[in-house]
Coordinates of C-alpha atoms in Angstrom, one line a residue:
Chain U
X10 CA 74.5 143.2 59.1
X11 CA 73.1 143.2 55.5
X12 CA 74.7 143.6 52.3
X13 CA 72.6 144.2 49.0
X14 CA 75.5 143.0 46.5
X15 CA 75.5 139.5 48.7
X16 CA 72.0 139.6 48.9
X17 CA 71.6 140.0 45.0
X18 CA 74.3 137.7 44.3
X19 CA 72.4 135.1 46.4
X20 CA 69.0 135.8 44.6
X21 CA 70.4 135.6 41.4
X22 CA 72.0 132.1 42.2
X23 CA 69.1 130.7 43.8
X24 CA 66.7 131.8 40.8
X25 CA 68.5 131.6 38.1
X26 CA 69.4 128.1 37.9
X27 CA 67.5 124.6 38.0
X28 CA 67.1 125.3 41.5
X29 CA 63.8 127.7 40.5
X30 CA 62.5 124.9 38.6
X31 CA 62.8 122.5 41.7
X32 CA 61.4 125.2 43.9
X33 CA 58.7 125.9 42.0
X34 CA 57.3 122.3 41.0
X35 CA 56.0 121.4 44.6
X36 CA 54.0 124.6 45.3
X37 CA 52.4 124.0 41.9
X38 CA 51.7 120.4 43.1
X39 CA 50.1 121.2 45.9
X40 CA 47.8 123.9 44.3
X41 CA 46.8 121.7 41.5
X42 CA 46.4 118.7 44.0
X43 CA 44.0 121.4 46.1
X44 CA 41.9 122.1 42.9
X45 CA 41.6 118.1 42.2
X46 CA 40.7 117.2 45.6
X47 CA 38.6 120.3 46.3
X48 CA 36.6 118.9 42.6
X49 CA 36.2 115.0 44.3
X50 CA 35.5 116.0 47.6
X51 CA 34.0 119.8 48.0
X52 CA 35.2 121.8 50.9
X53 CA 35.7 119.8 53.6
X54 CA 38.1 121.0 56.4
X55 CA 39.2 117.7 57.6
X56 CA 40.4 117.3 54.3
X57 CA 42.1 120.7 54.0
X58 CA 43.6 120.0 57.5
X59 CA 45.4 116.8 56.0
X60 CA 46.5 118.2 53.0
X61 CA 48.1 121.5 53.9
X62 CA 49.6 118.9 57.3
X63 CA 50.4 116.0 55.6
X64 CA 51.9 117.6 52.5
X65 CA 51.7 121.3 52.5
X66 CA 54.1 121.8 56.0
X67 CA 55.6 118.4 56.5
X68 CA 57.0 117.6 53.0
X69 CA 56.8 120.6 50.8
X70 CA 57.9 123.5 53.2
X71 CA 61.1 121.2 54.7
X72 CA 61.7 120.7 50.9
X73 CA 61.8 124.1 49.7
X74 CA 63.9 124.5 53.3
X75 CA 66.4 122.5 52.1
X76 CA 66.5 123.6 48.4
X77 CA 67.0 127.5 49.6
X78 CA 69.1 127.5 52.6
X79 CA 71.3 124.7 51.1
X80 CA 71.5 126.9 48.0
X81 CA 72.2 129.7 49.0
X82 CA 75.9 129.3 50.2
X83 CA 76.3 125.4 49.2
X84 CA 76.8 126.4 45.5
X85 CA 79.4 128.5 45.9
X86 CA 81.2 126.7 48.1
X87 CA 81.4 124.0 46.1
X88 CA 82.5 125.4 43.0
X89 CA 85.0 127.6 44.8
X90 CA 83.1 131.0 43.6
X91 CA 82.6 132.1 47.4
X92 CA 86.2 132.9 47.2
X93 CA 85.0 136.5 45.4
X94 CA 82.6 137.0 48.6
X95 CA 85.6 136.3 51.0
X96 CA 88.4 137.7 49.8
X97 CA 86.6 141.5 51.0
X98 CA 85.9 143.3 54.1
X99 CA 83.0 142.1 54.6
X100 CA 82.3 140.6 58.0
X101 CA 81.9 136.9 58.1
X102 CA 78.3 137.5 60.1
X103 CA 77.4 139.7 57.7
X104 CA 77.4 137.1 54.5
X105 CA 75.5 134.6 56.6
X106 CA 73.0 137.1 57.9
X107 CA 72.3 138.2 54.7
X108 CA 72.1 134.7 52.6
X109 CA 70.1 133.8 55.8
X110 CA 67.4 136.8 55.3
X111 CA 67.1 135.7 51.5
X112 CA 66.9 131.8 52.0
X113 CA 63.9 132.9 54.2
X114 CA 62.5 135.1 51.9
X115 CA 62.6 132.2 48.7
X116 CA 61.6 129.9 51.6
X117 CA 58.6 132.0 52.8
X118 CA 57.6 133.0 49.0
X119 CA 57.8 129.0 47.8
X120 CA 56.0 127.3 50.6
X121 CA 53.6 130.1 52.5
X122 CA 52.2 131.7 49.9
X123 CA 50.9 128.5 47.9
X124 CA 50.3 127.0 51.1
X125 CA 47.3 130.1 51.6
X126 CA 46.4 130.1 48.1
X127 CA 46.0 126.3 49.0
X128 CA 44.1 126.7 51.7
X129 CA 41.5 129.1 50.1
X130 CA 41.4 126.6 47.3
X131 CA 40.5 123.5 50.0
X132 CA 38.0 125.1 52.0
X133 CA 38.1 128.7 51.6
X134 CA 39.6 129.4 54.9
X135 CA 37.3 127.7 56.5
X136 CA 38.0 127.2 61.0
X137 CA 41.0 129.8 59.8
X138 CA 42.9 126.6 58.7
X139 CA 44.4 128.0 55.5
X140 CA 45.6 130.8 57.8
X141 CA 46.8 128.5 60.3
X142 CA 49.3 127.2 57.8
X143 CA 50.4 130.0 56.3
X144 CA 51.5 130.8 59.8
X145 CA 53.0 127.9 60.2
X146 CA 54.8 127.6 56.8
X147 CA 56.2 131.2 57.5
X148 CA 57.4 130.3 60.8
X149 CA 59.2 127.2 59.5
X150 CA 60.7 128.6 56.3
X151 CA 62.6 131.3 59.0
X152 CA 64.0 127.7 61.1
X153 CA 64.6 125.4 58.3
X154 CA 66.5 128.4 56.6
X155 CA 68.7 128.8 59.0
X156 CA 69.3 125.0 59.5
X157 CA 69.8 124.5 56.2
X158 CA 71.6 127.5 55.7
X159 CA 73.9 125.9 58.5
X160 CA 74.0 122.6 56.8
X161 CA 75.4 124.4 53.4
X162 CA 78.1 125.8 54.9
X163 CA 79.6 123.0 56.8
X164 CA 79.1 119.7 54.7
X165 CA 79.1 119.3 50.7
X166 CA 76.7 117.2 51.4
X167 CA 74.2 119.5 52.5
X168 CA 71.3 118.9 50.2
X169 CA 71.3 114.5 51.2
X170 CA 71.7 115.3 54.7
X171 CA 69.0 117.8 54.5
X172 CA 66.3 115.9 52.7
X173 CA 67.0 112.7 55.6
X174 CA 66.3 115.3 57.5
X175 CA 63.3 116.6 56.1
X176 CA 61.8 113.4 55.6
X177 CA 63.0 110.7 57.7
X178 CA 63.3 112.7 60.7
X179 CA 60.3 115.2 60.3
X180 CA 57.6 112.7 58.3
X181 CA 58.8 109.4 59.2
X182 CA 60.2 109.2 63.2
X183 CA 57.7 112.7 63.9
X184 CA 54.7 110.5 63.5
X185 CA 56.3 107.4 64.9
X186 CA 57.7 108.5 67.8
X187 CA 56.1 111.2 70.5
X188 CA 59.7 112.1 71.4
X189 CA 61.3 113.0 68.0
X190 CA 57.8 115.5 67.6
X191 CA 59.7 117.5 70.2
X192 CA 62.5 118.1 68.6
X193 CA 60.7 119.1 65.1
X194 CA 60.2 121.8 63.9
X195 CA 57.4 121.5 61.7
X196 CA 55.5 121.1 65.5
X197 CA 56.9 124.0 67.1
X198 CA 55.4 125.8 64.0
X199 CA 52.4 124.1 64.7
X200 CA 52.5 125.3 68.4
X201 CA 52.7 129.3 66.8
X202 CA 49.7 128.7 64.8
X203 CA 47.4 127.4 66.7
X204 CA 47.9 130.2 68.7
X205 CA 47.4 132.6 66.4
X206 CA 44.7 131.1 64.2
X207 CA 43.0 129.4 67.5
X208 CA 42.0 126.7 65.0
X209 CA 40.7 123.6 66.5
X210 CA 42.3 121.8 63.9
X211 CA 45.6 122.6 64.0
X212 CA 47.6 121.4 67.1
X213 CA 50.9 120.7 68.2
X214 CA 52.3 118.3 70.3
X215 CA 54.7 120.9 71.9
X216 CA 53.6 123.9 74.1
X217 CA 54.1 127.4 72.7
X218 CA 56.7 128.5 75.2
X219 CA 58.7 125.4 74.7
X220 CA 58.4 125.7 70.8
X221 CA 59.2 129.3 71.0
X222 CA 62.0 129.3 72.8
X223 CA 63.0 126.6 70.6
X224 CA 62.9 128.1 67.5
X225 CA 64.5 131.3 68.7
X226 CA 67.5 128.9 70.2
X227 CA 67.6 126.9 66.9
X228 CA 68.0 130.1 64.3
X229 CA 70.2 131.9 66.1
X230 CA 72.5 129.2 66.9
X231 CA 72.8 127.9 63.3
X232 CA 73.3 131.5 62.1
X233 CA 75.8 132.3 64.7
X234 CA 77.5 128.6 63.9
X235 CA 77.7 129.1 60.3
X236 CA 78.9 132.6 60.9
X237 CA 81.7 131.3 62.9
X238 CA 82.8 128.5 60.3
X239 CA 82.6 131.0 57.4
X240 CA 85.6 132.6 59.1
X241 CA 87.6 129.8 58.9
X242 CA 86.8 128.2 55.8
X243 CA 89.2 126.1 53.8
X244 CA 89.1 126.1 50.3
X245 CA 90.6 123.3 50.1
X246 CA 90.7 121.2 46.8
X247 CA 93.2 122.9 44.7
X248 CA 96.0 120.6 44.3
Chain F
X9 CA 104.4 149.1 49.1
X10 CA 103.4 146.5 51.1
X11 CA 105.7 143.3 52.2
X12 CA 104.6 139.6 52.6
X13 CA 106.6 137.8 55.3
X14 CA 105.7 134.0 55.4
X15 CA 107.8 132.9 58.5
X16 CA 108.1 129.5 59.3
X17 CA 104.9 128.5 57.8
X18 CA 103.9 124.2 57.6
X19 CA 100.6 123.3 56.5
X20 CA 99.8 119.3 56.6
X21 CA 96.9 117.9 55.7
X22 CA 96.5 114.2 58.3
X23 CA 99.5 112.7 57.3
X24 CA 100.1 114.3 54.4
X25 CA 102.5 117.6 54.3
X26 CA 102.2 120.0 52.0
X27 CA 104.2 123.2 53.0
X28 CA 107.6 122.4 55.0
X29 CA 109.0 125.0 56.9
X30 CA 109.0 127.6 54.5
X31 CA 110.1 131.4 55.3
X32 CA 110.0 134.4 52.5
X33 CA 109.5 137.5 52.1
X34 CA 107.5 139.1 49.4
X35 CA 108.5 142.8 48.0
X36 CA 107.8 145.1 45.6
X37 CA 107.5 144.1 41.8
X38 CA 107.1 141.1 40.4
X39 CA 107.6 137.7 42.0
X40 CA 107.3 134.1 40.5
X41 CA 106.3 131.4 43.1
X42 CA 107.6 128.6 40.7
X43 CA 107.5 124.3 41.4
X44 CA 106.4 121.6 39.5
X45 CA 102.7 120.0 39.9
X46 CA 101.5 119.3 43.9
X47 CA 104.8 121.1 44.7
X48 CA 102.3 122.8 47.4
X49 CA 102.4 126.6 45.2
X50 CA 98.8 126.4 45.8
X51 CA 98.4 125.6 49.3
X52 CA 101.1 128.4 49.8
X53 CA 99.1 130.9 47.8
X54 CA 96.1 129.9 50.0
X55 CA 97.8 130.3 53.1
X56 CA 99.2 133.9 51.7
X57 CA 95.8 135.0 50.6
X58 CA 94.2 133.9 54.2
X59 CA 92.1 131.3 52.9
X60 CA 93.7 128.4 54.5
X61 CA 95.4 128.6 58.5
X62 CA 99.4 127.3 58.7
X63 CA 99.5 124.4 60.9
X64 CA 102.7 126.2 62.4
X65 CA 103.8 129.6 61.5
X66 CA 102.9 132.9 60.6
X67 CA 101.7 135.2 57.1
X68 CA 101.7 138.6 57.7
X69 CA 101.3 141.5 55.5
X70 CA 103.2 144.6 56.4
X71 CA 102.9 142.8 60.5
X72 CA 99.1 142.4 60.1
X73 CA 97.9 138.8 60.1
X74 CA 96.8 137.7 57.2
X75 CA 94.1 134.6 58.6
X76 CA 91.2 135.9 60.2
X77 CA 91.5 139.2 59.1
X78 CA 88.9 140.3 56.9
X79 CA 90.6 143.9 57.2
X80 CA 93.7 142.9 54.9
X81 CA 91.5 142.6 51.8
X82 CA 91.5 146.2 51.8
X83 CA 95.4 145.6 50.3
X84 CA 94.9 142.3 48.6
X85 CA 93.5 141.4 45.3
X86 CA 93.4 137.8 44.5
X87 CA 93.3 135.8 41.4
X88 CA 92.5 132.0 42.2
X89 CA 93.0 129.6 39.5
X90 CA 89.5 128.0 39.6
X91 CA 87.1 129.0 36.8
X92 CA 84.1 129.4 38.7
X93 CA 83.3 132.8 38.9
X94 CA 79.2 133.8 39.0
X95 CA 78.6 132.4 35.5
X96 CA 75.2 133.8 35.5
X97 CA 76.6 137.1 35.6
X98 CA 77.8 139.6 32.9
X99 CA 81.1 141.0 33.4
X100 CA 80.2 144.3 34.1
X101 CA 78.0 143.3 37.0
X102 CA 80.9 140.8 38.2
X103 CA 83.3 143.4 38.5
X104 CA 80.6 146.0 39.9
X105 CA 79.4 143.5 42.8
X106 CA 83.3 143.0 43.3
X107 CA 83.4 146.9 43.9
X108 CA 80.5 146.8 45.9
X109 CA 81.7 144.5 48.4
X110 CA 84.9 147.0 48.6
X111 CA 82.3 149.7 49.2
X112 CA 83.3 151.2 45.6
X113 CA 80.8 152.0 42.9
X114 CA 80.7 151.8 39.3
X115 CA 83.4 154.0 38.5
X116 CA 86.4 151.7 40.1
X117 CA 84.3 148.6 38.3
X118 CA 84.7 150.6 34.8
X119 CA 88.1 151.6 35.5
X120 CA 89.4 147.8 36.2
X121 CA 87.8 146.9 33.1
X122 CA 89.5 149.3 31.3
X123 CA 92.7 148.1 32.8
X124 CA 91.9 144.9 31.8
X125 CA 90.7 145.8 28.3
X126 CA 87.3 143.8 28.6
X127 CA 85.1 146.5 28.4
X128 CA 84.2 145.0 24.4
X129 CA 83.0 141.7 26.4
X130 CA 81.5 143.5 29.5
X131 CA 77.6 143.0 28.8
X132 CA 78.2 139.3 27.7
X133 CA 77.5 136.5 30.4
X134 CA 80.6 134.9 31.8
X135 CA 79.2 131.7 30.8
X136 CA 80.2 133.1 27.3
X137 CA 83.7 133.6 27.5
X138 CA 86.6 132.3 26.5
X139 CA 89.1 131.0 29.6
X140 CA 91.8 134.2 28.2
X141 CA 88.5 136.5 28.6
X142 CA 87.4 135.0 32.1
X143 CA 91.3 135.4 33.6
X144 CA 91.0 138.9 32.7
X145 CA 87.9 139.5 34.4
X146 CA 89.4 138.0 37.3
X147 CA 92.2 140.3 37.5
X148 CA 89.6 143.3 36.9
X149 CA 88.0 141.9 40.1
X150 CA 91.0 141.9 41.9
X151 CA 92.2 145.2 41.2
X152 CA 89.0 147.2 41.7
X153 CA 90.4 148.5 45.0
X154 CA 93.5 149.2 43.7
X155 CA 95.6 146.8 45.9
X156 CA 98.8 146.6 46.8
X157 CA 99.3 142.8 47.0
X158 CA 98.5 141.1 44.2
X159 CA 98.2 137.1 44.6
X160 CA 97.7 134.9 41.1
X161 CA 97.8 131.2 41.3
X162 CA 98.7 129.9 37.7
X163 CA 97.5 133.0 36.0
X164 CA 98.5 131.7 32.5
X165 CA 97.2 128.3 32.8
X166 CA 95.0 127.9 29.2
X167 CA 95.6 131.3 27.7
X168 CA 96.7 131.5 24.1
X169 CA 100.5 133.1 23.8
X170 CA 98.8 137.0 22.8
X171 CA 96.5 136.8 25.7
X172 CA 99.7 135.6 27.5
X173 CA 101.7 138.7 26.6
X174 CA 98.6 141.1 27.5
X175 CA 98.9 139.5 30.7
X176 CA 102.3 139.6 31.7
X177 CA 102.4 143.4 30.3
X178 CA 99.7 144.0 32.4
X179 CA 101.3 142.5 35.4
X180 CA 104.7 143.8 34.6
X181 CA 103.2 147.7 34.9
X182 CA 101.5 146.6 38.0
X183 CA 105.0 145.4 39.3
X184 CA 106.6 148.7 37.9
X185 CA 104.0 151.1 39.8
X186 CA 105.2 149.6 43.3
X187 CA 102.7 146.8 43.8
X188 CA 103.8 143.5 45.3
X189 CA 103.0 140.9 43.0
X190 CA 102.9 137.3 43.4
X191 CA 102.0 134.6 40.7
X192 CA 102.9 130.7 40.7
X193 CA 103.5 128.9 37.5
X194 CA 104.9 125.1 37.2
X195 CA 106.7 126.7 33.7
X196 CA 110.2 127.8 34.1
X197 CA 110.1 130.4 30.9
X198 CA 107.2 131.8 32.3
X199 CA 108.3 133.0 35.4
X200 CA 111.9 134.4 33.4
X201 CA 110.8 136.7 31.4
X202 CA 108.3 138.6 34.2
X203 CA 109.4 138.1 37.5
X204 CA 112.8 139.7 38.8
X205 CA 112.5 137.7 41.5
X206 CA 112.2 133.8 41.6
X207 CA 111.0 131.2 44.7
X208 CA 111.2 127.8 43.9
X209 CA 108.9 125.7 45.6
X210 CA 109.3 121.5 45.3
X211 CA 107.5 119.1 47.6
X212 CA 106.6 121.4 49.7
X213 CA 109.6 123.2 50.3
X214 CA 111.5 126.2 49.7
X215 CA 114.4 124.7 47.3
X216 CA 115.8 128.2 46.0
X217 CA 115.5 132.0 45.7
X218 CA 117.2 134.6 44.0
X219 CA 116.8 136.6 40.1
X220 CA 116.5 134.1 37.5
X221 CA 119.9 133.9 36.5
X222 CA 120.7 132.7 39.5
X223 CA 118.1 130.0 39.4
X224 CA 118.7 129.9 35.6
X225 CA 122.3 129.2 36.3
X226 CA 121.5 126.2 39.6
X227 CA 119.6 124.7 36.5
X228 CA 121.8 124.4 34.0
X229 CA 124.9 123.5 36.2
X230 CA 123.7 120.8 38.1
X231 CA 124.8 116.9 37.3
X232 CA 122.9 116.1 33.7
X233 CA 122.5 112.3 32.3
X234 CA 122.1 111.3 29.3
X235 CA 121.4 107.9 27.5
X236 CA 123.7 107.1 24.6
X237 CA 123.8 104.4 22.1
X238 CA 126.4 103.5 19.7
X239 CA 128.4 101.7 17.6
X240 CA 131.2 100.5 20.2
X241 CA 129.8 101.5 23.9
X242 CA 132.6 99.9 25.7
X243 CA 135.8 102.2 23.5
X244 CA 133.1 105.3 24.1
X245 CA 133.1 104.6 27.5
X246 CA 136.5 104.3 28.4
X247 CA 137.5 107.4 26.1
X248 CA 134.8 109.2 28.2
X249 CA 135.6 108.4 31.9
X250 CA 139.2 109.8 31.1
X251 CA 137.6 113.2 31.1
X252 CA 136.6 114.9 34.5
X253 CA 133.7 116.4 32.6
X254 CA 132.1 113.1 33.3
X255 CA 131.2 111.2 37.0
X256 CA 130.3 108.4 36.1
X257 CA 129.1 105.8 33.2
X258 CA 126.8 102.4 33.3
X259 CA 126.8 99.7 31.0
X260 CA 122.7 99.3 30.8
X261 CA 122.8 95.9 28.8
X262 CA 119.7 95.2 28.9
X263 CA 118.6 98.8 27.0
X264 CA 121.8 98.1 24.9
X265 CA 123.2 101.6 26.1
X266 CA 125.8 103.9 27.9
X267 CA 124.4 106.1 31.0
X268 CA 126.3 108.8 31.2
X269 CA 126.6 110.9 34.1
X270 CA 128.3 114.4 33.2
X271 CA 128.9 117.2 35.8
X272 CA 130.2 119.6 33.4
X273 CA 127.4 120.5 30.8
X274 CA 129.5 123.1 28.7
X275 CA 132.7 120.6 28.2
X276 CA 130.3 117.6 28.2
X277 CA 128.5 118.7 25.2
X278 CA 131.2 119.5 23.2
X279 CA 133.7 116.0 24.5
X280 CA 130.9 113.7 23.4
X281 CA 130.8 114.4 19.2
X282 CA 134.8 114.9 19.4
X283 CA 136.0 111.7 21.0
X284 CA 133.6 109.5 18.9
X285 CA 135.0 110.8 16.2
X286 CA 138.4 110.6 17.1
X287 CA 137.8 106.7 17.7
X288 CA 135.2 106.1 14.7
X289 CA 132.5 105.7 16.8
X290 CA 128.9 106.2 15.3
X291 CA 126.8 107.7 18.1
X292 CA 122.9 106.2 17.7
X293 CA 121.4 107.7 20.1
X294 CA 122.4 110.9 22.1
X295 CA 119.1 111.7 24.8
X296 CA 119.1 113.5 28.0
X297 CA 117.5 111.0 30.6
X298 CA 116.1 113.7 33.1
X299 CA 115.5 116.7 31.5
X300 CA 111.6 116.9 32.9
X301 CA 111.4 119.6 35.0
X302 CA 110.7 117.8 38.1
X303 CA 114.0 116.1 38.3
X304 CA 115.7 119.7 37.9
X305 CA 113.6 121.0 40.6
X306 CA 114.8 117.8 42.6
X307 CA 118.3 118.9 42.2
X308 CA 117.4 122.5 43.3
X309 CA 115.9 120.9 46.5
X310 CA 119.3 118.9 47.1
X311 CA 121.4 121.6 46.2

């Protein structure tokens, strides 16, 4: 199900362009915002809590969501280069499961690990919030891969459609309205952990069964999905 | 040896149609899908290479579907004829991930670069090279795993006349050892002096077959017109008409000129110059008015 030489190809891609600029601005925002506020304020976890939730897992991880699953199979797409991936034996599934394991891996690396270093930063871990979010951030890089993932491989749009996504949908209508939090992912990360962190803090506005189940049902539908349209591609374009 | 049948095979696209009812087969050696410009070559090629389903109809190579089937690839090397290609890449590690994905190593990598004579280039980024350099890396790609279908969509497009004749060598051998191979090219001297066998492809459909003398031969017998000025249009005229070499002639006032309509090219050719002399008739202006190659290929598609 995995391939190295599409895994390496997809690394290289995402890193080697603009795109690692773009992916890692926003982590280095959010660290150096941490040190500012951490200077004004001292460690305070209320603050911590609304930094690493306000900007940390609803705008930076969806961001870095959309720049590596879109990325990782929109490119080459585009330009026509996927053609060199397709044109071999290699299983439809097995492209998408291995683009999807390294758009979670850039995902998880971007947004989790300067979400902790974050966290320690804001209040030194303090009611296991900068744990918390690191939990959460690696639980929605692994959904918002696979979305996005999806997204890449079905529209040429992918990158516009995503970032509506990622910030209409999830900042704007999530806080607006009760029922769109359902259907968000940055909550059913929430939902995993608070369970695991037990933080008072961090809460979700959807159980953990539901939110589970959820995420499971959401990855492995877009991977299967994107599997499926992979097959029948059209490069189309050419004349 | 391997055999392409296309059988039947339509592709539209909404309203538009871009393949019509086409059926071929594709043998051993060299084959030149040739058509003018949006003559559908390419969405044929796509369709051939299983990169594209026929709205109706079948591809098959050697009876195995060719859509859907990752399996073929095992017997088909493909050349596209866009440039982008892992720019970020060297050509060593192009080819090498191209083997890799075959389930070859190094070795079949170093040997389709040798093929390919790029092995001077092969530690330079493909960002670097020149278009003759990248077409070549291409076709070391696609023959890493020694196919024996070979698919090129407008393989000379941009490549200087030496890098031209590298290529075609190259293909020729490849047609030589028993491979089927398949390129398109809009160019009618292109396709003569490497394929022995010519399809001719013009809005969207399958207007001639054969060995290029054949299609050399459709070509240069079919009804020509030409535009002719002179000194007394209405005497050249006349004298003309009298001959059955020509069909028909048009006084085109307004351009202040003769069109002529000649079915026989040979006797045409040599009539014209003898019978203006013969009346003292200066001849201005002797043009052929639809030499462009898509009006031949619209003849081809009539005949």
């Amino acid at each position: 199900m995995y391939d190295p030489t599409v895994a390496r190809l997809t690394y290289r891609g995402l890193l080697g362009r603009r795109r690692a600029l773009v992916l890692g601005a926003l982590p280095v925002l959010l660290i150096v915002i941490s040190g500012v506020v951490r200077a004004l304020t001292g460690a305070d976890d209320q603050v911590a809590h609304d930094v690493l939730g306000g900007f940390a897992l609803a705008t930076m991880v969806p961001i870095i969501g959309v720049i590596a699953g879109t990325g990782a199979i929109g490119p080459e797409i585009d330009d026509g280069s996927v053609v060199y991936l397709l044109a071999k034996p290699v299983k439809r599934p097995t492209i998408i499961f291995t683009k999807l394991i390294v758009a979670i891996a850039v995902t998880m690396a971007f947004s989790a690990l300067p979400t902790f270093v974050a966290g320690m930063i804001l209040n030194g871990n303090g009611q296991q919030i900068a744990v918390a979010y690191t939990v959460a951030a690696l639980v929605a890089s692994i959904a918002y891969a696979a979305l996005f993932l999806l997204l890449g491989t079905v529209s040429r749009h992918a990158v516009v459609f995503g970032l509506v996504y990622a910030l209409v949908w999830e900042a704007l209508f999530g806080s607006l309205v009760s029922g769109a939090r359902t259907l968000s992912v940055q909550q059913w990360a929430l939902a995993v952990a608070h369970k695991v962190s037990d933080s008072s803090l961090v809460t979700s506005d959807v159980k953990l069964p539901t939110a589970t189940v959820l995420l499971v049902v959401v990855t492995v539908a877009a991977t299967w999905y994107a599997g499926r349209k992979l097959r029948t591609l059209t490069l189309a374009g050419e004349e | 040896m391997s055999t392409l049948s296309i059988d039947h095979v339509s592709r539209w696209f909404g309203n538009v149609v871009a393949v019509n009812d086409v059926t071929m087969t594709i043998g051993p050696g060299v084959t030149g899908l040739l058509g003018p410009n949006g003559a559908g070559k390419s969405t044929l090629i796509n369709m051939m290479g299983g990169f594209l389903a026929p709205s109706t109809g079948t591809v098959t190579l050697d009876g195995q579907p060719v859509w859907r089937n990752e399996q073929i690839y095992k017997q088909i090397g493909i050349v596209p004829e866009r440039e982008a290609m892992y720019d970020f890449l060297t050509g060593r590690e192009f080819v090498v991930a191209n083997a890799e994905l075959h389930g070859l190593g190094a070795k079949a990598a170093a040997r389709a670069l040798a093929t390919v004579e790029m092995e001077y280039a092969q530690d330079r980024k493909i960002s670097t090279y020149s278009k003759g350099m990248r077409q070549r890396v291409k076709m070391a790609s696609a023959l890493v795993h020694d196919p024996s279908l070979l698919l090129l969509d407008e393989p000379f497009n941009g490549m200087d006349p030496r890098q031209r004749m590298q290529l075609m060598d190259l293909l020729k051998r490849m047609g030589a050892e028993g491979r089927t191979v398949l390129f398109s090219s809009h160019i009618l001297e292109e396709v003569e002096q490497l394929a022995s066998h010519i399809e001719v492809i013009v809005a969207g459909r399958h207007a001639a077959s054969g060995d290029f003398r054949r299609i050399r031969r459709l070509m240069t017998d079919r009804p020509h017109r030409y535009l002719v000025r002179s000194s007394d249009d209405r005497t050249l005229a006349a004298a003309l008409i009298a001959d059955p070499s020509t069909a028909g002639i048009e006084v085109d006032l307004a351009e202040g000129a003769l069109r002529i309509q000649a079915v026989d090219f040979g006797r045409f050719t040599a009539l014209l110059p003898k019978v203006a002399r013969e009346h003292g008739i200066r001849l201005l202006t002797v043009s052929p008015s639809d030499e462009s190659l898509e009006s031949v290929f619209s003849y081809l598609v009539a005949a």
